[in-house]
Amino acid sequence: TRYFVDHRKVRVVGGRGGGGGHSFYSEPRKIFGGPDGGNGGDGGHVILKADRQMKSLSSVLPFYQGFHGEKGGSKNCYGANGAYMYVKVPVGTSVKEDGKVVADLTQHGEEYVAAYGGAGGKGNRFFLSNENRAPTSFTPGEPGQERVLHLELKTTAHAGLVGFPNAGKSSLLRAISNAKPAVAAYPFTTLNPHVGIVRYQDYEQVAVADIPGLIKGAHQNRGLGIAFLRHIERCRFLLYVVDLSVSQPWIQLQDLKYELEQYKKGLSERPCVVIGNKIDLAQSRINLPLLKEQTDDRVIALSALTGDNLEELLLHLRELYDAYVKTEQSLGQSPVKW
């Protein structure tokens, strides 16, 4: 089984440059042909490349070594450069070195050179001059760059489903998309973020991520802690899922917004909608008007189990997506597409 992995420590070393050649040209009737040692080839880079087919960092190895350049040959032949080594990572991978973000791969096909290859050495032909007609000196290739990087995956989705355990996030994601997260009646059923794609008739696709593990004190690393709070950072709008059948469901909403705000300032102020789940239960119908009184956000009451009122959510989800696309285009940026 390949487990979901959203952080990796990787040591990367660029390829060593090839050494310079050392030889003198010689053939019948041309004994003193002069130096003809070629330069060595450059070492290959190690390059991180974002690929939308990758969904986890589980396939990323702890160590990568670039390909070495070849040694320079006689007859002024240069050594071949070392081939580039590409490491595929998921879209949304953040690259950190010594705690600082050095790259953010948010687009498919985006590349970042993690370690440069070393320069190739100079052959003795390079040192030919009027003062030195028969140079014997040549230089070795330089070693490649060596770095230790920390890769962090932050799920790139348009909408994030935020709610406490057993609020019905996974059931809702199954109901509106093609994702199949596990559903069970105990806390922390979902241990990994799941992304479901909601498809519309005009072929637009909205990605919805089920973010697990939020409980009171999550920003202080309680429960599953901040391991999954980072996945909410990239969501453009939020869907707060509240269990309407519990007493005072608006307390859940306040706690969720507090946790997000404590983790990152401004996170709770993103465009959002409140989803009152489990409206098929009697207690939920009593709590619904009370919840609407307690919040200024739009409240959509539905049942992920029976499918009641899912259409209203899908229509409003499209409105949020269209508003996001319009905002990005007005700023001259390209919106994230799935």
mmCIF file of C-alpha atoms in Angstrom:
data_model
loop_
_atom_site.group_PDB
_atom_site.id
_atom_site.type_symbol
_atom_site.label_atom_id
_atom_site.label_comp_id
_atom_site.label_asym_id
_atom_site.label_seq_id
_atom_site.Cartn_x
_atom_site.Cartn_y
_atom_site.Cartn_z
ATOM 1 C CA THR A 1 0.000 0.000 0.000
ATOM 2 C CA ARG A 2 1.233 3.479 -0.869
ATOM 3 C CA TYR A 3 0.309 5.787 1.981
ATOM 4 C CA PHE A 4 -0.464 9.455 1.534
ATOM 5 C CA VAL A 5 2.645 11.495 2.353
ATOM 6 C CA ASP A 6 2.539 15.295 2.472
ATOM 7 C CA HIS A 7 6.067 16.102 3.685
ATOM 8 C CA ARG A 8 9.505 14.746 2.795
ATOM 9 C CA LYS A 9 13.118 15.544 3.645
ATOM 10 C CA VAL A 10 15.292 15.158 0.540
ATOM 11 C CA ARG A 11 19.038 15.416 0.024
ATOM 12 C CA VAL A 12 19.926 16.428 -3.532
ATOM 13 C CA VAL A 13 23.410 16.492 -5.094
ATOM 14 C CA GLY A 14 24.128 17.796 -8.593
ATOM 15 C CA GLY A 15 26.272 15.736 -10.944
ATOM 16 C CA ARG A 16 30.046 16.215 -10.891
ATOM 17 C CA GLY A 17 31.601 17.880 -13.940
ATOM 18 C CA GLY A 18 33.860 15.749 -16.133
ATOM 19 C CA GLY A 19 37.625 16.271 -15.934
ATOM 20 C CA GLY A 20 39.517 18.040 -18.740
ATOM 21 C CA GLY A 21 41.399 15.918 -21.270
ATOM 22 C CA HIS A 22 45.218 15.794 -21.439
ATOM 23 C CA SER A 23 46.716 14.717 -24.757
ATOM 24 C CA PHE A 24 48.901 15.918 -27.650
ATOM 25 C CA TYR A 25 48.106 15.550 -31.313
ATOM 26 C CA SER A 26 50.494 13.286 -33.183
ATOM 27 C CA GLU A 27 50.475 11.638 -36.614
ATOM 28 C CA PRO A 28 53.089 10.743 -39.242
ATOM 29 C CA ARG A 29 54.976 13.826 -40.503
ATOM 30 C CA LYS A 30 53.252 15.996 -37.874
ATOM 31 C CA ILE A 31 54.956 15.029 -34.653
ATOM 32 C CA PHE A 32 54.458 18.311 -32.775
ATOM 33 C CA GLY A 33 50.754 18.772 -33.434
ATOM 34 C CA GLY A 34 50.183 20.575 -30.155
ATOM 35 C CA PRO A 35 47.760 19.972 -27.278
ATOM 36 C CA ASP A 36 44.319 18.580 -28.160
ATOM 37 C CA GLY A 37 42.710 17.634 -24.829
ATOM 38 C CA GLY A 38 39.042 18.733 -24.817
ATOM 39 C CA ASN A 39 37.010 20.162 -21.946
ATOM 40 C CA GLY A 40 34.949 17.928 -19.675
ATOM 41 C CA GLY A 41 31.139 17.969 -19.761
ATOM 42 C CA ASP A 42 29.035 19.756 -17.131
ATOM 43 C CA GLY A 43 27.291 17.720 -14.456
ATOM 44 C CA GLY A 44 23.516 17.294 -14.707
ATOM 45 C CA HIS A 45 21.066 19.278 -12.561
ATOM 46 C CA VAL A 46 18.474 17.730 -10.244
ATOM 47 C CA ILE A 47 15.136 19.366 -11.130
ATOM 48 C CA LEU A 48 11.810 19.195 -9.292
ATOM 49 C CA LYS A 49 8.876 19.198 -11.710
ATOM 50 C CA ALA A 50 5.205 19.619 -10.773
ATOM 51 C CA ASP A 51 2.968 16.947 -12.288
ATOM 52 C CA ARG A 52 -0.805 16.846 -11.862
ATOM 53 C CA GLN A 53 -0.765 13.034 -12.088
ATOM 54 C CA MET A 54 1.119 12.876 -8.772
ATOM 55 C CA LYS A 55 -1.145 13.078 -5.716
ATOM 56 C CA SER A 56 1.329 12.395 -2.917
ATOM 57 C CA LEU A 57 5.029 12.697 -2.037
ATOM 58 C CA SER A 58 5.177 8.946 -1.295
ATOM 59 C CA SER A 59 7.195 8.229 -4.472
ATOM 60 C CA VAL A 60 9.843 10.879 -3.691
ATOM 61 C CA LEU A 61 13.076 9.239 -2.482
ATOM 62 C CA PRO A 62 15.228 10.614 0.371
ATOM 63 C CA PHE A 63 18.311 11.068 -1.883
ATOM 64 C CA TYR A 64 18.929 12.093 -5.500
ATOM 65 C CA GLN A 65 22.295 12.275 -7.273
ATOM 66 C CA GLY A 66 22.592 14.044 -10.638
ATOM 67 C CA PHE A 67 24.322 12.390 -13.599
ATOM 68 C CA HIS A 68 28.053 13.130 -13.953
ATOM 69 C CA GLY A 69 29.612 14.844 -16.973
ATOM 70 C CA GLU A 70 32.016 12.835 -19.133
ATOM 71 C CA LYS A 71 35.770 13.383 -19.277
ATOM 72 C CA GLY A 72 37.223 15.417 -22.134
ATOM 73 C CA GLY A 73 38.891 13.329 -24.878
ATOM 74 C CA SER A 74 41.713 13.690 -27.349
ATOM 75 C CA LYS A 75 41.379 15.416 -30.760
ATOM 76 C CA ASN A 76 39.615 18.338 -29.037
ATOM 77 C CA CYS A 77 36.607 16.177 -28.201
ATOM 78 C CA TYR A 78 34.493 17.688 -25.450
ATOM 79 C CA GLY A 79 32.940 15.385 -22.842
ATOM 80 C CA ALA A 80 29.141 14.997 -22.919
ATOM 81 C CA ASN A 81 27.100 16.934 -20.357
ATOM 82 C CA GLY A 82 25.369 14.910 -17.674
ATOM 83 C CA ALA A 83 21.644 14.396 -18.293
ATOM 84 C CA TYR A 84 19.160 16.286 -16.124
ATOM 85 C CA MET A 85 17.436 14.255 -13.430
ATOM 86 C CA TYR A 86 13.740 15.126 -13.090
ATOM 87 C CA VAL A 87 11.895 14.401 -9.851
ATOM 88 C CA LYS A 88 8.113 14.505 -10.243
ATOM 89 C CA VAL A 89 6.222 16.102 -7.364
ATOM 90 C CA PRO A 90 2.507 16.913 -6.983
ATOM 91 C CA VAL A 91 1.129 20.305 -7.943
ATOM 92 C CA GLY A 92 1.034 22.400 -4.758
ATOM 93 C CA THR A 93 4.437 21.313 -3.444
ATOM 94 C CA SER A 94 6.288 23.907 -1.395
ATOM 95 C CA VAL A 95 10.101 23.640 -1.206
ATOM 96 C CA LYS A 96 11.825 24.833 1.967
ATOM 97 C CA GLU A 97 15.494 25.183 2.899
ATOM 98 C CA ASP A 98 16.462 26.059 6.482
ATOM 99 C CA GLY A 99 12.838 26.928 7.216
ATOM 100 C CA LYS A 100 12.530 29.405 4.312
ATOM 101 C CA VAL A 101 10.339 28.803 1.264
ATOM 102 C CA VAL A 102 12.582 28.786 -1.825
ATOM 103 C CA ALA A 103 10.025 27.566 -4.377
ATOM 104 C CA ASP A 104 6.283 27.042 -4.729
ATOM 105 C CA LEU A 105 5.232 24.697 -7.533
ATOM 106 C CA THR A 106 1.563 25.567 -8.073
ATOM 107 C CA GLN A 107 1.210 25.006 -11.846
ATOM 108 C CA HIS A 108 1.430 21.780 -13.868
ATOM 109 C CA GLY A 109 4.829 21.552 -15.567
ATOM 110 C CA GLU A 110 6.487 24.175 -13.332
ATOM 111 C CA GLU A 111 10.137 23.385 -12.604
ATOM 112 C CA TYR A 112 12.668 24.260 -9.912
ATOM 113 C CA VAL A 113 16.393 23.443 -10.061
ATOM 114 C CA ALA A 114 17.015 21.791 -6.700
ATOM 115 C CA ALA A 115 20.768 21.239 -7.235
ATOM 116 C CA TYR A 116 22.995 22.531 -10.034
ATOM 117 C CA GLY A 117 25.557 20.244 -11.633
ATOM 118 C CA GLY A 118 29.257 21.106 -11.403
ATOM 119 C CA ALA A 119 31.121 22.761 -14.278
ATOM 120 C CA GLY A 120 33.313 20.586 -16.458
ATOM 121 C CA GLY A 121 37.111 20.839 -16.197
ATOM 122 C CA LYS A 122 39.331 22.470 -18.836
ATOM 123 C CA GLY A 123 41.495 20.337 -21.131
ATOM 124 C CA ASN A 124 45.112 21.223 -21.853
ATOM 125 C CA ARG A 125 44.062 22.692 -25.236
ATOM 126 C CA PHE A 126 42.337 25.496 -23.267
ATOM 127 C CA PHE A 127 45.701 26.627 -21.817
ATOM 128 C CA LEU A 128 47.432 26.996 -25.208
ATOM 129 C CA SER A 129 48.964 30.458 -25.636
ATOM 130 C CA ASN A 130 51.847 32.181 -27.434
ATOM 131 C CA GLU A 131 53.923 31.904 -24.288
ATOM 132 C CA ASN A 132 53.072 28.251 -23.647
ATOM 133 C CA ARG A 133 52.878 26.192 -26.858
ATOM 134 C CA ALA A 134 52.791 22.794 -25.104
ATOM 135 C CA PRO A 135 50.707 23.151 -21.913
ATOM 136 C CA THR A 136 50.449 20.067 -19.750
ATOM 137 C CA SER A 137 48.017 21.494 -17.214
ATOM 138 C CA PHE A 138 44.319 20.590 -17.114
ATOM 139 C CA THR A 139 41.636 20.938 -14.441
ATOM 140 C CA PRO A 140 39.295 18.402 -12.850
ATOM 141 C CA GLY A 141 35.513 18.834 -12.932
ATOM 142 C CA GLU A 142 33.796 20.685 -10.115
ATOM 143 C CA PRO A 143 31.497 18.865 -7.670
ATOM 144 C CA GLY A 144 27.766 19.446 -7.964
ATOM 145 C CA GLN A 145 25.740 21.569 -5.567
ATOM 146 C CA GLU A 146 24.538 19.743 -2.447
ATOM 147 C CA ARG A 147 21.408 20.755 -0.516
ATOM 148 C CA VAL A 148 18.944 19.370 2.028
ATOM 149 C CA LEU A 149 15.372 20.369 1.148
ATOM 150 C CA HIS A 150 12.058 19.913 2.903
ATOM 151 C CA LEU A 151 9.102 19.299 0.587
ATOM 152 C CA GLU A 152 5.597 20.097 1.827
ATOM 153 C CA LEU A 153 2.441 19.289 -0.093
ATOM 154 C CA LYS A 154 -0.455 21.696 0.253
ATOM 155 C CA THR A 155 -3.498 20.381 -1.589
ATOM 156 C CA THR A 156 -4.431 22.660 -4.480
ATOM 157 C CA ALA A 157 -8.228 22.695 -4.563
ATOM 158 C CA HIS A 158 -10.798 25.386 -5.217
ATOM 159 C CA ALA A 159 -12.984 24.616 -2.196
ATOM 160 C CA GLY A 160 -12.119 23.184 1.204
ATOM 161 C CA LEU A 161 -14.609 21.205 3.297
ATOM 162 C CA VAL A 162 -13.955 22.306 6.880
ATOM 163 C CA GLY A 163 -15.704 20.688 9.822
ATOM 164 C CA PHE A 164 -15.274 18.715 13.008
ATOM 165 C CA PRO A 165 -15.088 14.890 12.941
ATOM 166 C CA ASN A 166 -18.404 13.166 12.118
ATOM 167 C CA ALA A 167 -19.963 16.333 10.685
ATOM 168 C CA GLY A 168 -20.474 14.421 7.424
ATOM 169 C CA LYS A 169 -17.722 15.908 5.233
ATOM 170 C CA SER A 170 -16.749 12.610 3.635
ATOM 171 C CA SER A 171 -20.390 11.647 2.986
ATOM 172 C CA LEU A 172 -20.952 15.043 1.363
ATOM 173 C CA LEU A 173 -17.868 14.682 -0.834
ATOM 174 C CA ARG A 174 -19.083 11.249 -1.990
ATOM 175 C CA ALA A 175 -22.504 12.720 -2.757
ATOM 176 C CA ILE A 176 -21.345 15.641 -4.925
ATOM 177 C CA SER A 177 -18.210 14.239 -6.612
ATOM 178 C CA ASN A 178 -16.455 11.109 -7.842
ATOM 179 C CA ALA A 179 -14.278 10.784 -4.721
ATOM 180 C CA LYS A 180 -14.742 7.711 -2.512
ATOM 181 C CA PRO A 181 -13.404 8.509 0.972
ATOM 182 C CA ALA A 182 -14.157 6.063 3.770
ATOM 183 C CA VAL A 183 -17.300 6.782 5.794
ATOM 184 C CA ALA A 184 -17.769 5.479 9.352
ATOM 185 C CA ALA A 185 -19.323 6.562 12.646
ATOM 186 C CA TYR A 186 -16.168 7.294 14.601
ATOM 187 C CA PRO A 187 -13.839 10.332 14.838
ATOM 188 C CA PHE A 188 -10.880 10.645 12.485
ATOM 189 C CA THR A 189 -12.249 8.157 9.943
ATOM 190 C CA THR A 190 -10.551 10.303 7.308
ATOM 191 C CA LEU A 191 -6.793 10.415 7.863
ATOM 192 C CA ASN A 192 -5.766 11.900 4.502
ATOM 193 C CA PRO A 193 -7.065 14.843 2.475
ATOM 194 C CA HIS A 194 -9.321 13.656 -0.351
ATOM 195 C CA VAL A 195 -9.988 15.754 -3.446
ATOM 196 C CA GLY A 196 -13.218 15.245 -5.359
ATOM 197 C CA ILE A 197 -14.046 16.812 -8.740
ATOM 198 C CA VAL A 198 -17.493 18.347 -9.264
ATOM 199 C CA ARG A 199 -18.242 18.407 -13.004
ATOM 200 C CA TYR A 200 -20.681 20.825 -14.626
ATOM 201 C CA GLN A 201 -22.467 20.625 -17.993
ATOM 202 C CA ASP A 202 -20.196 23.253 -19.593
ATOM 203 C CA TYR A 203 -17.181 21.017 -18.741
ATOM 204 C CA GLU A 204 -15.955 23.267 -15.930
ATOM 205 C CA GLN A 205 -14.505 21.274 -13.030
ATOM 206 C CA VAL A 206 -14.433 22.439 -9.419
ATOM 207 C CA ALA A 207 -12.038 20.647 -7.057
ATOM 208 C CA VAL A 208 -13.317 20.140 -3.501
ATOM 209 C CA ALA A 209 -10.920 18.955 -0.771
ATOM 210 C CA ASP A 210 -12.032 17.137 2.383
ATOM 211 C CA ILE A 211 -9.657 18.434 5.081
ATOM 212 C CA PRO A 212 -9.591 16.016 8.055
ATOM 213 C CA GLY A 213 -8.529 16.396 11.629
ATOM 214 C CA LEU A 214 -9.956 19.675 12.867
ATOM 215 C CA ILE A 215 -10.795 19.652 16.560
ATOM 216 C CA LYS A 216 -10.604 22.302 19.288
ATOM 217 C CA GLY A 217 -6.941 23.204 19.714
ATOM 218 C CA ALA A 218 -5.877 21.918 16.285
ATOM 219 C CA HIS A 219 -3.704 25.018 15.758
ATOM 220 C CA GLN A 220 -1.761 23.932 18.887
ATOM 221 C CA ASN A 221 -1.146 20.524 17.260
ATOM 222 C CA ARG A 222 -3.885 18.673 19.132
ATOM 223 C CA GLY A 223 -5.523 15.676 17.463
ATOM 224 C CA LEU A 224 -4.165 15.381 13.937
ATOM 225 C CA GLY A 225 -3.046 18.947 14.550
ATOM 226 C CA ILE A 226 -1.494 21.294 12.039
ATOM 227 C CA ALA A 227 -0.487 18.392 9.775
ATOM 228 C CA PHE A 228 -3.636 19.046 7.720
ATOM 229 C CA LEU A 229 -4.332 22.710 8.461
ATOM 230 C CA ARG A 230 -1.721 23.564 5.819
ATOM 231 C CA HIS A 231 -3.970 22.027 3.148
ATOM 232 C CA ILE A 232 -6.594 24.714 3.777
ATOM 233 C CA GLU A 233 -4.131 27.495 2.885
ATOM 234 C CA ARG A 234 -4.481 26.963 -0.867
ATOM 235 C CA CYS A 235 -8.288 26.673 -0.944
ATOM 236 C CA ARG A 236 -9.845 29.727 -2.617
ATOM 237 C CA PHE A 237 -13.155 29.439 -0.753
ATOM 238 C CA LEU A 238 -14.355 27.399 2.220
ATOM 239 C CA LEU A 239 -17.374 25.194 2.876
ATOM 240 C CA TYR A 240 -18.022 24.968 6.631
ATOM 241 C CA VAL A 241 -19.831 21.698 7.353
ATOM 242 C CA VAL A 242 -21.864 21.818 10.580
ATOM 243 C CA ASP A 243 -23.828 18.954 12.155
ATOM 244 C CA LEU A 244 -27.307 20.459 12.647
ATOM 245 C CA SER A 245 -28.441 17.623 14.929
ATOM 246 C CA VAL A 246 -26.157 18.610 17.835
ATOM 247 C CA SER A 247 -27.162 21.235 20.396
ATOM 248 C CA GLN A 248 -26.082 24.772 19.510
ATOM 249 C CA PRO A 249 -24.459 24.006 16.101
ATOM 250 C CA TRP A 250 -23.370 27.665 15.731
ATOM 251 C CA ILE A 251 -20.769 27.000 18.448
ATOM 252 C CA GLN A 252 -19.127 24.554 16.005
ATOM 253 C CA LEU A 253 -18.974 27.286 13.377
ATOM 254 C CA GLN A 254 -17.386 29.779 15.779
ATOM 255 C CA ASP A 255 -14.810 27.204 16.898
ATOM 256 C CA LEU A 256 -13.905 26.312 13.303
ATOM 257 C CA LYS A 257 -13.358 29.948 12.347
ATOM 258 C CA TYR A 258 -11.301 30.503 15.499
ATOM 259 C CA GLU A 259 -9.011 27.539 14.706
ATOM 260 C CA LEU A 260 -8.415 28.772 11.149
ATOM 261 C CA GLU A 261 -7.726 32.331 12.286
ATOM 262 C CA GLN A 262 -5.267 31.149 14.943
ATOM 263 C CA TYR A 263 -3.405 29.044 12.368
ATOM 264 C CA LYS A 264 -3.146 31.831 9.775
ATOM 265 C CA LYS A 265 -4.502 35.357 10.022
ATOM 266 C CA GLY A 266 -7.192 36.103 7.423
ATOM 267 C CA LEU A 267 -7.931 32.445 6.650
ATOM 268 C CA SER A 268 -11.407 32.562 8.221
ATOM 269 C CA GLU A 269 -12.326 35.636 6.143
ATOM 270 C CA ARG A 270 -12.188 33.873 2.779
ATOM 271 C CA PRO A 271 -15.424 33.555 0.747
ATOM 272 C CA CYS A 272 -17.486 30.814 2.348
ATOM 273 C CA VAL A 273 -20.851 29.135 2.794
ATOM 274 C CA VAL A 274 -22.158 27.302 5.855
ATOM 275 C CA ILE A 275 -23.542 23.833 5.138
ATOM 276 C CA GLY A 276 -26.010 22.546 7.724
ATOM 277 C CA ASN A 277 -25.792 18.783 7.299
ATOM 278 C CA LYS A 278 -28.208 16.038 8.505
ATOM 279 C CA ILE A 279 -31.384 18.078 7.847
ATOM 280 C CA ASP A 280 -33.237 14.735 7.569
ATOM 281 C CA LEU A 281 -33.178 14.497 11.412
ATOM 282 C CA ALA A 282 -35.948 16.096 13.486
ATOM 283 C CA GLN A 283 -33.617 17.989 15.821
ATOM 284 C CA SER A 284 -31.861 19.550 12.808
ATOM 285 C CA ARG A 285 -35.051 21.258 11.620
ATOM 286 C CA ILE A 286 -35.408 22.903 15.045
ATOM 287 C CA ASN A 287 -31.774 24.094 15.059
ATOM 288 C CA LEU A 288 -31.730 25.454 11.467
ATOM 289 C CA PRO A 289 -33.517 28.816 12.103
ATOM 290 C CA LEU A 290 -31.410 29.309 15.246
ATOM 291 C CA LEU A 291 -28.202 28.788 13.247
ATOM 292 C CA LYS A 292 -29.315 31.308 10.606
ATOM 293 C CA GLU A 293 -29.905 33.894 13.345
ATOM 294 C CA GLN A 294 -26.389 33.404 14.747
ATOM 295 C CA THR A 295 -24.407 33.882 11.495
ATOM 296 C CA ASP A 296 -24.263 36.437 8.695
ATOM 297 C CA ASP A 297 -22.956 33.846 6.196
ATOM 298 C CA ARG A 298 -25.252 32.061 3.795
ATOM 299 C CA VAL A 299 -26.574 28.780 5.248
ATOM 300 C CA ILE A 300 -27.510 25.838 3.010
ATOM 301 C CA ALA A 301 -29.359 23.021 4.792
ATOM 302 C CA LEU A 302 -29.003 19.593 3.186
ATOM 303 C CA SER A 303 -28.609 15.891 3.830
ATOM 304 C CA ALA A 304 -25.568 14.128 2.383
ATOM 305 C CA LEU A 305 -27.202 10.808 3.264
ATOM 306 C CA THR A 306 -30.522 11.253 1.427
ATOM 307 C CA GLY A 307 -29.377 13.822 -1.155
ATOM 308 C CA ASP A 308 -31.881 16.482 -0.054
ATOM 309 C CA ASN A 309 -31.090 19.984 -1.367
ATOM 310 C CA LEU A 310 -27.722 19.066 -2.940
ATOM 311 C CA GLU A 311 -28.717 21.103 -6.036
ATOM 312 C CA GLU A 312 -28.640 24.379 -4.084
ATOM 313 C CA LEU A 313 -25.122 23.609 -2.861
ATOM 314 C CA LEU A 314 -23.887 22.724 -6.371
ATOM 315 C CA LEU A 315 -25.340 25.938 -7.810
ATOM 316 C CA HIS A 316 -23.816 28.095 -5.072
ATOM 317 C CA LEU A 317 -20.482 26.246 -5.410
ATOM 318 C CA ARG A 318 -20.457 27.249 -9.089
ATOM 319 C CA GLU A 319 -21.215 30.881 -8.138
ATOM 320 C CA LEU A 320 -18.227 30.903 -5.746
ATOM 321 C CA TYR A 321 -16.021 29.348 -8.449
ATOM 322 C CA ASP A 322 -17.106 31.870 -11.110
ATOM 323 C CA ALA A 323 -16.444 34.752 -8.691
ATOM 324 C CA TYR A 324 -12.951 33.349 -8.008
ATOM 325 C CA VAL A 325 -12.199 33.017 -11.755
ATOM 326 C CA LYS A 326 -13.419 36.569 -12.401
ATOM 327 C CA THR A 327 -11.274 37.960 -9.569
ATOM 328 C CA GLU A 328 -8.135 36.154 -10.781
ATOM 329 C CA GLN A 329 -8.632 37.334 -14.381
ATOM 330 C CA SER A 330 -9.201 40.939 -13.258
ATOM 331 C CA LEU A 331 -5.823 40.771 -11.476
ATOM 332 C CA GLY A 332 -4.183 39.452 -14.630
ATOM 333 C CA GLN A 333 -3.540 36.001 -13.132
ATOM 334 C CA SER A 334 -4.572 32.628 -14.492
ATOM 335 C CA PRO A 335 -7.043 30.722 -12.243
ATOM 336 C CA VAL A 336 -6.252 27.152 -11.180
ATOM 337 C CA LYS A 337 -7.948 24.681 -13.539
ATOM 338 C CA TRP A 338 -8.497 20.960 -13.060
#
